[in-house]
Amino acid sequence: ALAQSAAEIFAHQALTGKHVLITAGPTREDIDPVRYITNHSSGKMGFSLAEAAAEAGAQVTLVCGPVHLPTPDRVKRVDVTSARDMLAACEAAMPCDVLIAAAAVADYRPEVSAAQKMKKDPNSADGMTLKLIRNPDILATIANRNDRPFSVGFAAETENLLAYATAKLRDKNLDLIVANDVANAAIGFNSDDNAITIIDRQQQQTSFPQTSKGKIARQLIDFIATHINKV
Amino acid sequence: ALAQSAAEIFAHQALTGKHVLITAGPTREDIDPVRYITNHSSGKMGFSLAEAAAEAGAQVTLVCGPVHLPTPDRVKRVDVTSARDMLAACEAAMPCDVLIAAAAVADYRPEVSAAQKMKKDPNSADGMTLKLIRNPDILATIANRNDRPFSVGFAAETENLLAYATAKLRDKNLDLIVANDVANAAIGFNSDDNAITIIDRQQQQTSFPQTSKGKIARQLIDFIATHINKV
């Protein structure tokens, strides 16, 4: 029992001395002062990862969009709203040893965010057209810096999961990608459980079956700690 | 003291025997299984009104979009997501004596809600165009039925508040409209306070200064009870 405890303590300090930057939750992109575009991310996975990384001895910065979650112990939390805010907060938190991008960042934002609430014409049944432009790619931006950290992305998809995940790993210059089937309500957005497949640069796949997001987070943090010590 | 209590009990039973239908919160309009359009409504004003109406002796049906609020005592709550869901739930709850439409219903929804998560082209920086179509107007639909209830709307505006409110009262065939300046953060979406101006069909204005949403709700319910007993 004593040997086991010592082993556990050792395993839990696998990230001592490392700065781990984690993004979590959705972003909100304003259409006008009242309306916005967002997504179903609850932030639970990113917050579980922040807690697990802190337990593993890391110094943790958690940059999060609007979520209803308490800050884990010994984690520095930075609250943001839009994708551009999130990128700026991540850049301000650099350098780091590991980036885990668990946030569901809006790919697009309205080209114009109206200063006043947009009025519909009460005498018209016409629709309207919302022009969207691309947001900056936070993960690719950080993963392509000269001082790039060990970079871990998430692929939350409803179809073709492993194909999309592998392409994203390559296109964004990542070290690992975590594939997450959000079409399955039991393990998707806002659920308490998750099941993941981790893919590395050699396209080797490691799967963790469905369990709590807290346990998945500890498994993933252990996996990352093993990988960075191999790099 | 005894006389005062009796007066209070009498005043609080001003809606005995009345069915009051209240809408609250935002609606969510899906872009795809991951993304959606919504707004900053917290539902607090509508929930406060449901509580005040129940305290005034009414039978209350509360149809609400996605909110993080507990259901008031003796209130029948119906949870919905989109504007179309909300209209269907309101029609199912008819007939009623009073409709108080406090929800911030999305005026528009995406013309197409994609069955799978929309993919951006990783090799393109192009934007995209989101076609939006008009949602049904819940308040106008109910207020123009043959069995129309006494109909109360809200105008949450960031500019030209009273002009917009008066036009909305007329266009939607309302009995009262409650004007609410959401540009003022102290009394707008997600705040605990409110300040309102009530406008009737004769364009008579009655203002209640800034106080808690609970107190504003009781003042508004008393005002409505007085008005329906005059009609």
PDB file of C-alpha atoms in Angstrom, chain A residues 28 30-41 68 104 106-108 115-134 137 155-159 164 168 171-172 182-183 189, chain B residues 28 30-41 68 104 106-108 115-134 137 155-159 164 168 171-172 182-183 189:
ATOM      1  CA  ARG A  28     -19.794  34.307 -28.192  1.00  0.00           C
ATOM      2  CA  ASP A  30     -22.032  39.442 -31.206  1.00  0.00           C
ATOM      3  CA  ILE A  31     -24.545  40.160 -33.939  1.00  0.00           C
ATOM      4  CA  ASP A  32     -25.698  43.308 -32.119  1.00  0.00           C
ATOM      5  CA  PRO A  33     -25.975  44.313 -28.419  1.00  0.00           C
ATOM      6  CA  VAL A  34     -28.770  41.760 -27.876  1.00  0.00           C
ATOM      7  CA  ARG A  35     -28.109  38.825 -30.226  1.00  0.00           C
ATOM      8  CA  TYR A  36     -25.097  36.556 -30.624  1.00  0.00           C
ATOM      9  CA  ILE A  37     -23.888  33.299 -32.157  1.00  0.00           C
ATOM     10  CA  THR A  38     -22.524  30.626 -29.818  1.00  0.00           C
ATOM     11  CA  ASN A  39     -22.383  26.834 -29.440  1.00  0.00           C
ATOM     12  CA  HIS A  40     -23.286  24.061 -27.009  1.00  0.00           C
ATOM     13  CA  SER A  41     -19.894  23.735 -25.250  1.00  0.00           C
ATOM     14  CA  HIS A  68     -21.254  28.302 -15.411  1.00  0.00           C
ATOM     15  CA  ALA A 104     -15.244  25.279 -28.950  1.00  0.00           C
ATOM     16  CA  ALA A 106     -16.527  29.998 -33.170  1.00  0.00           C
ATOM     17  CA  ASP A 107     -15.009  29.572 -36.642  1.00  0.00           C
ATOM     18  CA  TYR A 108     -16.968  32.577 -37.883  1.00  0.00           C
ATOM     19  CA  ALA A 115     -23.853  49.132 -32.277  1.00  0.00           C
ATOM     20  CA  GLN A 116     -27.642  49.233 -31.758  1.00  0.00           C
ATOM     21  CA  LYS A 117     -30.194  46.422 -31.753  1.00  0.00           C
ATOM     22  CA  MET A 118     -31.083  45.636 -35.372  1.00  0.00           C
ATOM     23  CA  LYS A 119     -34.717  46.354 -36.142  1.00  0.00           C
ATOM     24  CA  LYS A 120     -36.832  44.122 -38.275  1.00  0.00           C
ATOM     25  CA  ASP A 121     -39.335  45.782 -40.584  1.00  0.00           C
ATOM     26  CA  PRO A 122     -42.720  45.002 -38.953  1.00  0.00           C
ATOM     27  CA  ASN A 123     -44.419  45.379 -42.355  1.00  0.00           C
ATOM     28  CA  SER A 124     -42.166  42.909 -44.118  1.00  0.00           C
ATOM     29  CA  ALA A 125     -41.911  39.144 -43.851  1.00  0.00           C
ATOM     30  CA  ASP A 126     -38.516  39.244 -45.568  1.00  0.00           C
ATOM     31  CA  GLY A 127     -35.530  37.394 -44.246  1.00  0.00           C
ATOM     32  CA  MET A 128     -32.097  38.847 -43.874  1.00  0.00           C
ATOM     33  CA  THR A 129     -28.580  37.836 -44.738  1.00  0.00           C
ATOM     34  CA  LEU A 130     -25.898  37.683 -42.103  1.00  0.00           C
ATOM     35  CA  LYS A 131     -22.387  37.985 -43.507  1.00  0.00           C
ATOM     36  CA  LEU A 132     -19.896  35.950 -41.500  1.00  0.00           C
ATOM     37  CA  ILE A 133     -16.116  36.183 -41.670  1.00  0.00           C
ATOM     38  CA  ARG A 134     -13.481  33.769 -40.438  1.00  0.00           C
ATOM     39  CA  ASP A 137      -7.473  30.085 -35.615  1.00  0.00           C
ATOM     40  CA  ALA A 155     -11.953  17.475 -32.916  1.00  0.00           C
ATOM     41  CA  ALA A 156     -15.615  17.572 -31.917  1.00  0.00           C
ATOM     42  CA  GLU A 157     -17.474  16.161 -34.874  1.00  0.00           C
ATOM     43  CA  THR A 158     -20.846  14.663 -35.718  1.00  0.00           C
ATOM     44  CA  GLU A 159     -19.579  12.493 -38.621  1.00  0.00           C
ATOM     45  CA  TYR A 164     -11.530  14.969 -39.844  1.00  0.00           C
ATOM     46  CA  LYS A 168      -6.923  18.762 -38.384  1.00  0.00           C
ATOM     47  CA  ASP A 171      -3.352  21.209 -41.005  1.00  0.00           C
ATOM     48  CA  LYS A 172      -2.815  22.895 -37.639  1.00  0.00           C
ATOM     49  CA  VAL A 182     -20.463  14.954 -30.197  1.00  0.00           C
ATOM     50  CA  ALA A 183     -23.306  13.287 -32.142  1.00  0.00           C
ATOM     51  CA  PHE A 189     -21.537  18.765 -25.252  1.00  0.00           C
TER      52      PHE A 189
ATOM     53  CA  ARG B  28     -32.185  29.267 -29.464  1.00  0.00           C
ATOM     54  CA  ASP B  30     -29.945  26.125 -34.503  1.00  0.00           C
ATOM     55  CA  ILE B  31     -27.417  26.776 -37.257  1.00  0.00           C
ATOM     56  CA  ASP B  32     -26.282  23.129 -37.090  1.00  0.00           C
ATOM     57  CA  PRO B  33     -26.036  20.517 -34.285  1.00  0.00           C
ATOM     58  CA  VAL B  34     -23.233  22.525 -32.624  1.00  0.00           C
ATOM     59  CA  ARG B  35     -23.879  26.220 -33.336  1.00  0.00           C
ATOM     60  CA  TYR B  36     -26.887  28.419 -32.641  1.00  0.00           C
ATOM     61  CA  ILE B  37     -28.090  32.007 -32.477  1.00  0.00           C
ATOM     62  CA  THR B  38     -29.471  33.288 -29.180  1.00  0.00           C
ATOM     63  CA  ASN B  39     -29.614  36.470 -27.076  1.00  0.00           C
ATOM     64  CA  HIS B  40     -28.738  37.790 -23.634  1.00  0.00           C
ATOM     65  CA  SER B  41     -32.128  37.264 -21.936  1.00  0.00           C
ATOM     66  CA  HIS B  68     -30.788  28.654 -15.359  1.00  0.00           C
ATOM     67  CA  ALA B 104     -36.782  37.610 -25.939  1.00  0.00           C
ATOM     68  CA  ALA B 106     -35.470  35.397 -31.874  1.00  0.00           C
ATOM     69  CA  ASP B 107     -36.980  37.391 -34.753  1.00  0.00           C
ATOM     70  CA  TYR B 108     -35.002  35.317 -37.255  1.00  0.00           C
ATOM     71  CA  ALA B 115     -28.135  18.059 -39.954  1.00  0.00           C
ATOM     72  CA  GLN B 116     -24.358  17.723 -39.530  1.00  0.00           C
ATOM     73  CA  LYS B 117     -21.806  20.194 -38.213  1.00  0.00           C
ATOM     74  CA  MET B 118     -20.907  22.581 -41.033  1.00  0.00           C
ATOM     75  CA  LYS B 119     -17.255  22.279 -42.047  1.00  0.00           C
ATOM     76  CA  LYS B 120     -15.136  25.258 -42.909  1.00  0.00           C
ATOM     77  CA  ASP B 121     -12.644  24.853 -45.728  1.00  0.00           C
ATOM     78  CA  PRO B 122      -9.256  24.773 -43.943  1.00  0.00           C
ATOM     79  CA  ASN B 123      -7.548  26.032 -47.120  1.00  0.00           C
ATOM     80  CA  SER B 124      -9.798  29.048 -47.509  1.00  0.00           C
ATOM     81  CA  ALA B 125     -10.044  32.242 -45.524  1.00  0.00           C
ATOM     82  CA  ASP B 126     -13.420  32.985 -47.082  1.00  0.00           C
ATOM     83  CA  GLY B 127     -16.396  33.991 -45.039  1.00  0.00           C
ATOM     84  CA  MET B 128     -19.841  32.565 -45.404  1.00  0.00           C
ATOM     85  CA  THR B 129     -23.352  33.868 -45.707  1.00  0.00           C
ATOM     86  CA  LEU B 130     -26.033  32.778 -43.313  1.00  0.00           C
ATOM     87  CA  LYS B 131     -29.546  33.159 -44.721  1.00  0.00           C
ATOM     88  CA  LEU B 132     -32.050  34.021 -42.016  1.00  0.00           C
ATOM     89  CA  ILE B 133     -35.821  33.881 -42.274  1.00  0.00           C
ATOM     90  CA  ARG B 134     -38.480  35.432 -40.065  1.00  0.00           C
ATOM     91  CA  ASP B 137     -44.518  36.414 -34.125  1.00  0.00           C
ATOM     92  CA  ALA B 155     -40.103  46.336 -25.851  1.00  0.00           C
ATOM     93  CA  ALA B 156     -36.443  45.788 -24.988  1.00  0.00           C
ATOM     94  CA  GLU B 157     -34.580  48.422 -26.946  1.00  0.00           C
ATOM     95  CA  THR B 158     -31.217  50.150 -26.989  1.00  0.00           C
ATOM     96  CA  GLU B 159     -32.487  53.424 -28.567  1.00  0.00           C
ATOM     97  CA  TYR B 164     -40.529  51.748 -30.817  1.00  0.00           C
ATOM     98  CA  LYS B 168     -45.116  47.708 -31.311  1.00  0.00           C
ATOM     99  CA  ASP B 171     -48.662  46.729 -34.791  1.00  0.00           C
ATOM    100  CA  LYS B 172     -49.204  43.678 -32.586  1.00  0.00           C
ATOM    101  CA  VAL B 182     -31.618  47.332 -22.249  1.00  0.00           C
ATOM    102  CA  ALA B 183     -28.776  49.726 -23.179  1.00  0.00           C
ATOM    103  CA  PHE B 189     -30.524  41.660 -19.638  1.00  0.00           C
TER     104      PHE B 189
END
